[in-house]
């Protein structure tokens, strides 16, 4: 069921009028549907009920602690890539033994923090990282549970910026070097080698790359066990895509149906790291029209949300549907929907057919629940927007709109800065 729907010509999120939220809270803002988050999590997690598994939500997709708390209560684990995400995950209520730490560049401080927190597993990305974790574990006298992220060299057929499983990508260890690295790590006193991990990319809409990857990783798993390395966790990463425009990604049921025959006999706890498939279509960005402008070659709709608020269109050329919050019978015209940032690359849509709008009209940028707020910035000294959660007839501001004072928090003008004559 779609929780973003029109009623009498006006867009609602669950049972809350988006127009009413904008009137009270101002624009721009991110708006999430509680029902959608939970429905998407249950659809994914439930699809794998026949195998021993943990569904670890990718915190980088949406890291608001209210959202994380919803998922933690629903039984999710957390996939983190920084100390800050670990802090958020713990504040949100995730058990430490359901937290996995991925990422290609973990600092010494982050490693120690995660070790002391007692996380389930580190996903190691290099030889030097293995050595570093071993040294830090020795220093604090606590063994580190680890797996290696293996690069299976599978083409995920997605945008090159979010492809992570090819040999040319920065992530993981070559599958050809995997056995050597595992044997080396298994001899380190303070490492407990417990898992195997891979993640081939994001926004995948075909099942075949997932299946191909499993087949390669299962062969490696058999080799490792034959060498006496006791693998308990088989981490398949995330990457299942959603519909932004005309993509036709598999439903989690289809995804599970294709994968379960390959993983049911692993004798491992299977870990998943979904993010976008749970969060993407659970949120929107609401923005207001500031001005319209016509040049000799273009029609522009200038709105109060920019690339600092939603980076995906500028960064990836990503398509996100844009709809008026109030249904319009006006003729659609081709426009660029652009923001106030002083960059030519500041746009939410280019050459898009949108019903003719006027100043103060509200627009909803759909499918913005994942990699929306988490990728936002204060570029051009624009305070970050609020995040709001709809829950039936009620809504809650789960992150306040930043103020100008927030922009300079922590900045200091040195007393000795005055120029000498």
Short mmCIF file of C-alpha atoms in Angstrom, two decimals:
data_model
loop_
_atom_site.label_atom_id
_atom_site.label_comp_id
_atom_site.label_asym_id
_atom_site.label_seq_id
_atom_site.Cartn_x
_atom_site.Cartn_y
_atom_site.Cartn_z
CA UNK A 1 0.00 0.00 0.00
CA UNK A 2 1.33 3.43 -0.94
CA UNK A 3 1.22 5.77 2.06
CA UNK A 4 1.90 8.84 -0.12
CA UNK A 5 -1.44 9.34 -1.83
CA UNK A 6 -3.84 12.02 -2.98
CA UNK A 7 -7.09 12.72 -1.21
CA UNK A 8 -9.46 15.20 -2.82
CA UNK A 9 -6.60 16.49 -4.91
CA UNK A 10 -4.11 16.99 -2.05
CA UNK A 11 -1.11 14.80 -1.21
CA UNK A 12 -1.08 13.02 2.14
CA UNK A 13 1.48 10.94 3.98
CA UNK A 14 -0.49 8.28 5.84
CA UNK A 15 -3.35 10.38 7.29
CA UNK A 16 -1.47 13.67 7.50
CA UNK A 17 -1.86 16.51 5.00
CA UNK A 18 1.51 17.53 3.57
CA UNK A 19 0.15 21.01 2.92
CA UNK A 20 -0.71 21.32 6.63
CA UNK A 21 2.78 20.22 7.68
CA UNK A 22 4.36 22.79 5.34
CA UNK A 23 2.13 25.54 6.71
CA UNK A 24 3.22 24.82 10.28
CA UNK A 25 6.84 23.71 9.84
CA UNK A 26 7.95 25.66 6.75
CA UNK A 27 9.92 24.27 3.81
CA UNK A 28 11.99 22.41 2.74
CA UNK A 29 11.64 19.28 4.87
CA UNK A 30 12.04 15.52 4.68
CA UNK A 31 8.92 13.53 5.46
CA UNK A 32 8.90 9.81 6.27
CA UNK A 33 6.12 7.24 6.65
CA UNK A 34 6.41 5.00 9.71
CA UNK A 35 4.09 2.40 8.20
CA UNK A 36 6.15 2.20 5.02
CA UNK A 37 9.44 1.73 6.86
CA UNK A 38 8.03 -1.13 8.92
CA UNK A 39 6.22 -2.73 5.99
CA UNK A 40 9.36 -2.68 3.86
CA UNK A 41 11.48 -4.14 6.65
CA UNK A 42 8.96 -6.90 7.34
CA UNK A 43 8.72 -7.72 3.61
CA UNK A 44 12.49 -8.13 3.33
CA UNK A 45 13.15 -9.82 6.65
CA UNK A 46 10.13 -12.11 6.39
CA UNK A 47 11.15 -13.30 2.92
CA UNK A 48 14.15 -15.07 4.51
CA UNK A 49 12.37 -16.57 7.52
CA UNK A 50 13.30 -20.09 6.38
CA UNK A 51 17.04 -19.45 6.86
CA UNK A 52 19.00 -18.37 9.93
CA UNK A 53 19.74 -14.69 9.28
CA UNK A 54 20.03 -11.12 10.55
CA UNK A 55 18.77 -8.22 8.44
CA UNK A 56 21.21 -5.38 9.21
CA UNK A 57 19.84 -2.05 8.00
CA UNK A 58 22.45 0.07 6.21
CA UNK A 59 22.60 3.09 8.51
CA UNK A 60 24.18 5.23 5.78
CA UNK A 61 20.86 5.15 3.89
CA UNK A 62 18.94 6.92 6.67
CA UNK A 63 20.58 7.52 10.01
CA UNK A 64 17.97 9.43 12.00
CA UNK A 65 17.82 7.78 15.42
CA UNK A 66 14.00 7.75 15.42
CA UNK A 67 14.02 5.72 12.21
CA UNK A 68 16.79 3.47 13.52
CA UNK A 69 14.85 2.92 16.73
CA UNK A 70 11.79 1.82 14.74
CA UNK A 71 13.88 -0.77 12.91
CA UNK A 72 15.74 -1.93 16.01
CA UNK A 73 12.42 -2.58 17.75
CA UNK A 74 11.27 -4.51 14.66
CA UNK A 75 14.25 -6.85 15.08
CA UNK A 76 16.77 -5.37 12.66
CA UNK A 77 20.51 -5.26 13.08
CA UNK A 78 22.70 -2.39 11.87
CA UNK A 79 25.36 -2.17 9.17
CA UNK A 80 27.63 0.77 10.03
CA UNK A 81 30.58 2.41 8.27
CA UNK A 82 31.83 4.90 10.89
CA UNK A 83 32.18 5.57 14.58
CA UNK A 84 29.42 8.14 14.28
CA UNK A 85 27.07 5.53 12.86
CA UNK A 86 28.00 3.18 15.71
CA UNK A 87 27.13 5.94 18.18
CA UNK A 88 23.77 6.45 16.45
CA UNK A 89 23.07 2.71 16.34
CA UNK A 90 23.71 2.33 20.07
CA UNK A 91 21.61 5.42 20.92
CA UNK A 92 18.80 3.97 18.80
CA UNK A 93 18.83 0.69 20.72
CA UNK A 94 20.52 -1.86 18.45
CA UNK A 95 22.14 -4.70 20.41
CA UNK A 96 25.91 -4.71 19.90
CA UNK A 97 25.77 -8.31 18.69
CA UNK A 98 23.60 -7.20 15.79
CA UNK A 99 26.02 -4.51 14.58
CA UNK A 100 28.54 -5.11 11.78
CA UNK A 101 31.23 -2.55 10.90
CA UNK A 102 31.96 -2.21 7.20
CA UNK A 103 33.90 0.47 5.32
CA UNK A 104 37.23 0.82 3.59
CA UNK A 105 38.84 3.35 5.95
CA UNK A 106 38.32 2.75 9.68
CA UNK A 107 40.41 4.91 12.01
CA UNK A 108 42.21 3.51 15.07
CA UNK A 109 39.78 5.38 17.32
CA UNK A 110 36.77 3.91 15.52
CA UNK A 111 38.19 0.39 15.73
CA UNK A 112 38.81 0.68 19.46
CA UNK A 113 35.35 2.16 20.03
CA UNK A 114 33.72 -0.74 18.17
CA UNK A 115 35.83 -3.35 19.97
CA UNK A 116 34.91 -1.97 23.37
CA UNK A 117 31.25 -1.84 22.30
CA UNK A 118 31.38 -5.57 21.54
CA UNK A 119 30.05 -5.50 17.97
CA UNK A 120 29.25 -8.70 16.07
CA UNK A 121 31.96 -8.37 13.42
CA UNK A 122 34.36 -6.13 11.50
CA UNK A 123 34.33 -6.47 7.72
CA UNK A 124 38.04 -6.05 6.88
CA UNK A 125 39.02 -4.46 3.56
CA UNK A 126 42.84 -4.79 3.44
CA UNK A 127 45.91 -6.52 4.85
CA UNK A 128 46.95 -3.42 6.76
CA UNK A 129 43.52 -3.14 8.32
CA UNK A 130 43.81 -6.72 9.61
CA UNK A 131 47.19 -5.91 11.18
CA UNK A 132 45.84 -2.72 12.72
CA UNK A 133 42.79 -4.38 14.24
CA UNK A 134 45.01 -7.14 15.66
CA UNK A 135 47.29 -4.55 17.32
CA UNK A 136 44.41 -2.55 18.79
CA UNK A 137 42.71 -5.74 20.04
CA UNK A 138 45.98 -6.76 21.72
CA UNK A 139 46.31 -3.34 23.33
CA UNK A 140 42.93 -3.57 25.02
CA UNK A 141 43.08 -7.34 25.57
CA UNK A 142 39.94 -8.18 23.62
CA UNK A 143 39.75 -10.49 20.59
CA UNK A 144 38.26 -8.94 17.45
CA UNK A 145 35.65 -10.93 15.47
CA UNK A 146 36.38 -10.33 11.78
CA UNK A 147 35.51 -11.24 8.23
CA UNK A 148 37.12 -10.14 4.98
CA UNK A 149 35.23 -8.24 2.35
CA UNK A 150 35.89 -10.15 -0.86
CA UNK A 151 35.66 -8.54 -4.25
CA UNK A 152 34.07 -11.21 -6.51
CA UNK A 153 34.65 -9.17 -9.70
CA UNK A 154 30.97 -9.34 -10.68
CA UNK A 155 29.46 -6.58 -12.83
CA UNK A 156 26.38 -5.37 -10.90
CA UNK A 157 25.08 -3.41 -13.92
CA UNK A 158 24.43 -0.25 -11.95
CA UNK A 159 25.74 3.33 -11.91
CA UNK A 160 29.58 3.30 -11.82
CA UNK A 161 29.64 5.48 -8.70
CA UNK A 162 27.70 2.85 -6.71
CA UNK A 163 29.30 -0.24 -8.22
CA UNK A 164 31.57 -1.84 -5.61
CA UNK A 165 32.19 -5.43 -6.71
CA UNK A 166 34.48 -5.01 -9.73
CA UNK A 167 38.25 -5.50 -9.59
CA UNK A 168 38.80 -1.81 -10.41
CA UNK A 169 36.76 -0.64 -7.39
CA UNK A 170 38.43 0.45 -4.15
CA UNK A 171 36.47 -1.98 -2.01
CA UNK A 172 37.46 -5.38 -0.71
CA UNK A 173 40.18 -7.93 -1.36
CA UNK A 174 40.53 -9.77 -4.65
CA UNK A 175 38.94 -13.19 -4.59
CA UNK A 176 42.25 -14.55 -5.93
CA UNK A 177 44.05 -13.28 -2.82
CA UNK A 178 41.35 -14.27 -0.35
CA UNK A 179 42.75 -17.60 0.85
CA UNK A 180 46.18 -16.10 1.52
CA UNK A 181 44.67 -13.22 3.53
CA UNK A 182 42.39 -15.52 5.53
CA UNK A 183 45.23 -17.90 6.42
CA UNK A 184 47.42 -14.97 7.45
CA UNK A 185 44.69 -13.43 9.62
CA UNK A 186 43.84 -16.80 11.16
CA UNK A 187 47.35 -16.90 12.61
CA UNK A 188 46.99 -13.51 14.31
CA UNK A 189 46.51 -13.97 18.04
CA UNK A 190 43.91 -11.27 18.56
CA UNK A 191 41.72 -11.88 15.53
CA UNK A 192 38.81 -14.31 15.56
CA UNK A 193 38.09 -15.05 11.89
CA UNK A 194 34.37 -15.77 11.81
CA UNK A 195 32.92 -14.49 8.55
CA UNK A 196 32.99 -13.91 4.83
CA UNK A 197 31.58 -10.73 3.31
CA UNK A 198 30.88 -9.21 -0.07
CA UNK A 199 28.79 -6.36 -1.47
CA UNK A 200 28.75 -5.76 -5.21
CA UNK A 201 26.91 -2.46 -5.49
CA UNK A 202 23.77 -0.44 -4.90
CA UNK A 203 20.45 -0.02 -6.76
CA UNK A 204 20.66 -3.40 -8.47
CA UNK A 205 17.55 -4.35 -10.43
CA UNK A 206 18.59 -7.79 -11.66
CA UNK A 207 18.88 -10.97 -9.58
CA UNK A 208 21.58 -12.62 -11.69
CA UNK A 209 24.58 -10.64 -10.25
CA UNK A 210 23.49 -11.69 -6.74
CA UNK A 211 23.28 -15.35 -7.75
CA UNK A 212 26.62 -15.26 -9.58
CA UNK A 213 28.26 -13.74 -6.50
CA UNK A 214 26.84 -16.38 -4.16
CA UNK A 215 28.22 -19.17 -6.34
CA UNK A 216 31.73 -17.69 -6.23
CA UNK A 217 31.57 -17.05 -2.49
CA UNK A 218 30.28 -20.55 -1.72
CA UNK A 219 33.33 -22.04 -3.43
CA UNK A 220 35.56 -19.84 -1.31
CA UNK A 221 33.64 -20.81 1.83
CA UNK A 222 34.27 -24.50 1.12
CA UNK A 223 37.99 -23.87 0.62
CA UNK A 224 38.27 -21.89 3.87
CA UNK A 225 36.54 -24.62 5.86
CA UNK A 226 38.79 -27.24 4.33
CA UNK A 227 41.72 -25.20 5.71
CA UNK A 228 40.21 -25.34 9.21
CA UNK A 229 38.91 -21.76 9.23
CA UNK A 230 35.58 -21.78 11.04
CA UNK A 231 33.25 -19.44 9.16
CA UNK A 232 30.03 -18.73 11.07
CA UNK A 233 28.66 -15.71 9.17
CA UNK A 234 27.99 -15.32 5.46
CA UNK A 235 27.44 -11.60 4.82
CA UNK A 236 25.85 -10.98 1.41
CA UNK A 237 25.77 -7.19 1.65
CA UNK A 238 22.85 -5.23 0.27
CA UNK A 239 22.14 -3.50 -3.00
CA UNK A 240 18.57 -4.49 -3.96
CA UNK A 241 17.12 -1.60 -5.95
CA UNK A 242 13.82 0.27 -5.92
CA UNK A 243 11.63 1.94 -8.51
CA UNK A 244 12.51 5.60 -9.03
CA UNK A 245 11.09 5.86 -12.56
CA UNK A 246 10.71 2.83 -14.82
CA UNK A 247 13.04 0.34 -13.10
CA UNK A 248 11.55 -3.09 -12.39
CA UNK A 249 13.54 -4.46 -9.44
CA UNK A 250 12.51 -7.82 -8.00
CA UNK A 251 10.25 -7.87 -4.96
CA UNK A 252 12.03 -9.19 -1.85
CA UNK A 253 9.97 -12.38 -2.21
CA UNK A 254 11.40 -12.99 -5.70
CA UNK A 255 14.87 -12.06 -4.47
CA UNK A 256 14.61 -14.54 -1.59
CA UNK A 257 13.14 -17.26 -3.81
CA UNK A 258 16.18 -17.01 -6.09
CA UNK A 259 18.76 -16.90 -3.29
CA UNK A 260 17.48 -19.32 -0.67
CA UNK A 261 18.30 -22.48 -2.67
CA UNK A 262 21.93 -21.34 -2.72
CA UNK A 263 22.22 -20.37 0.95
CA UNK A 264 19.97 -22.80 2.86
CA UNK A 265 22.77 -25.37 3.25
CA UNK A 266 25.60 -23.00 4.23
CA UNK A 267 25.52 -23.85 7.96
CA UNK A 268 26.07 -20.12 8.60
CA UNK A 269 24.06 -17.23 9.90
CA UNK A 270 23.37 -15.22 6.76
CA UNK A 271 23.67 -11.44 7.06
CA UNK A 272 21.98 -8.92 4.78
CA UNK A 273 22.65 -5.18 4.58
CA UNK A 274 19.59 -3.61 2.89
CA UNK A 275 19.21 0.17 2.99
CA UNK A 276 17.55 1.73 -0.04
CA UNK A 277 14.98 -1.07 -0.47
CA UNK A 278 13.66 -0.33 3.03
CA UNK A 279 14.08 3.45 3.18
CA UNK A 280 13.96 4.79 -0.39
CA UNK A 281 10.24 4.89 -1.03
CA UNK A 282 9.42 5.56 2.62
CA UNK A 283 10.32 9.25 2.37
CA UNK A 284 9.95 12.41 0.29
CA UNK A 285 11.48 15.88 0.20
CA UNK A 286 8.94 18.73 0.21
CA UNK A 287 10.00 22.02 -1.34
CA UNK A 288 8.36 25.34 -2.23
CA UNK A 289 8.50 27.24 -5.50
CA UNK A 290 10.35 30.53 -5.04
CA UNK A 291 10.26 31.81 -8.62
CA UNK A 292 9.64 30.74 -12.19
CA UNK A 293 11.87 31.97 -14.99
CA UNK A 294 11.84 31.71 -18.77
CA UNK A 295 14.89 32.23 -20.95
CA UNK A 296 15.33 31.94 -24.71
CA UNK A 297 15.98 28.20 -24.40
CA UNK A 298 14.72 27.01 -20.99
CA UNK A 299 11.92 27.18 -18.46
CA UNK A 300 13.15 27.14 -14.88
CA UNK A 301 11.30 26.39 -11.66
CA UNK A 302 13.42 27.72 -8.80
CA UNK A 303 12.67 26.02 -5.48
CA UNK A 304 13.92 26.41 -1.92
CA UNK A 305 15.60 22.96 -1.81
CA UNK A 306 18.97 22.53 -3.47
CA UNK A 307 21.78 20.09 -4.07
CA UNK A 308 22.89 20.58 -0.48
CA UNK A 309 19.55 19.10 0.61
CA UNK A 310 19.30 16.32 -2.00
CA UNK A 311 22.55 15.48 -3.76
CA UNK A 312 21.60 12.43 -5.83
CA UNK A 313 20.38 14.26 -8.97
CA UNK A 314 23.53 16.42 -9.13
CA UNK A 315 25.94 13.65 -8.13
CA UNK A 316 24.55 10.75 -10.17
CA UNK A 317 22.19 12.45 -12.61
CA UNK A 318 19.60 10.42 -10.70
CA UNK A 319 15.92 10.62 -11.58
CA UNK A 320 13.48 11.34 -8.77
CA UNK A 321 9.83 11.91 -9.57
CA UNK A 322 8.52 15.39 -8.75
CA UNK A 323 4.80 15.96 -8.20
CA UNK A 324 2.75 18.98 -7.10
CA UNK A 325 1.43 18.58 -3.56
CA UNK A 326 -1.88 19.89 -4.86
CA UNK A 327 -3.10 18.17 -8.03
CA UNK A 328 -3.12 20.46 -11.03
CA UNK A 329 -5.07 20.39 -14.27
CA UNK A 330 -2.66 22.87 -15.82
CA UNK A 331 -0.76 21.90 -18.92
CA UNK A 332 2.60 20.22 -18.35
CA UNK A 333 5.62 22.10 -19.60
CA UNK A 334 9.27 21.09 -19.87
CA UNK A 335 11.31 22.66 -17.09
CA UNK A 336 14.51 22.42 -15.10
CA UNK A 337 13.71 22.27 -11.38
CA UNK A 338 16.66 24.02 -9.77
CA UNK A 339 17.70 25.17 -6.32
CA UNK A 340 19.26 28.30 -4.84
CA UNK A 341 22.85 27.00 -4.70
CA UNK A 342 25.44 28.94 -6.70
CA UNK A 343 26.38 25.97 -8.90
CA UNK A 344 25.21 25.13 -12.41
CA UNK A 345 24.98 21.55 -11.18
CA UNK A 346 22.34 22.51 -8.60
CA UNK A 347 19.21 20.83 -9.93
CA UNK A 348 16.55 18.36 -8.82
CA UNK A 349 15.38 17.62 -12.36
CA UNK A 350 16.33 18.59 -15.89
CA UNK A 351 14.11 18.69 -18.98
CA UNK A 352 11.21 17.37 -16.92
CA UNK A 353 7.52 17.63 -17.81
CA UNK A 354 5.82 19.22 -14.80
CA UNK A 355 2.41 20.90 -14.50
CA UNK A 356 2.82 24.65 -14.71
CA UNK A 357 3.46 26.04 -11.23
CA UNK A 358 3.56 29.45 -9.59
CA UNK A 359 5.32 31.05 -6.63
CA UNK A 360 4.59 29.36 -3.26
CA UNK A 361 3.30 26.12 -4.81
CA UNK A 362 4.56 22.99 -3.05
CA UNK A 363 6.36 20.16 -4.82
CA UNK A 364 7.16 16.70 -3.49
CA UNK A 365 10.38 14.98 -4.58
CA UNK A 366 9.52 11.30 -4.30
CA UNK A 367 11.66 8.31 -3.30
CA UNK A 368 13.88 10.46 -1.07
CA UNK A 369 13.95 8.33 2.07
CA UNK A 370 17.38 6.85 1.34
CA UNK A 371 20.56 8.83 0.68
CA UNK A 372 18.63 12.06 1.04
CA UNK A 373 19.22 13.76 4.37
CA UNK A 374 22.26 11.57 5.10
CA UNK A 375 24.09 13.08 2.11
CA UNK A 376 22.99 16.66 2.82
CA UNK A 377 25.37 19.47 3.72
CA UNK A 378 25.44 23.11 4.75
CA UNK A 379 27.06 24.26 1.50
CA UNK A 380 26.43 27.98 0.84
CA UNK A 381 25.82 28.19 4.61
CA UNK A 382 22.30 26.83 4.27
CA UNK A 383 21.02 25.26 7.49
CA UNK A 384 20.00 21.62 7.12
CA UNK A 385 16.29 20.93 6.89
CA UNK A 386 14.09 19.13 9.43
CA UNK A 387 13.12 15.48 9.28
CA UNK A 388 9.50 14.64 10.06
CA UNK A 389 7.86 11.26 10.71
CA UNK A 390 4.19 10.64 9.91
CA UNK A 391 2.44 8.07 12.12
CA UNK A 392 -1.21 7.65 11.23
CA UNK A 393 -3.00 10.95 11.90
CA UNK A 394 -0.02 12.42 13.76
CA UNK A 395 3.42 13.62 12.80
CA UNK A 396 6.59 14.23 14.78
CA UNK A 397 9.58 16.45 14.08
CA UNK A 398 12.39 13.93 14.56
CA UNK A 399 15.13 16.41 13.65
CA UNK A 400 14.73 20.14 14.14
CA UNK A 401 15.48 22.62 11.39
CA UNK A 402 18.97 24.03 11.91
CA UNK A 403 19.44 27.72 12.66
CA UNK A 404 22.10 30.20 11.58
CA UNK A 405 23.66 29.77 15.03
CA UNK A 406 23.98 26.03 14.34
CA UNK A 407 26.05 26.88 11.27
CA UNK A 408 28.85 28.41 13.31
CA UNK A 409 28.73 26.09 16.32
CA UNK A 410 32.31 25.14 17.16
CA UNK A 411 33.88 27.93 15.09
CA UNK A 412 36.25 30.30 16.89
CA UNK A 413 37.87 33.59 15.89
CA UNK A 414 41.33 33.58 17.55
CA UNK A 415 41.88 36.47 19.95
CA UNK A 416 45.30 37.13 18.42
CA UNK A 417 43.90 37.40 14.89
CA UNK A 418 44.07 41.21 14.66
CA UNK A 419 46.55 42.43 12.05
CA UNK A 420 49.61 44.20 13.43
CA UNK A 421 50.38 47.69 12.09
#
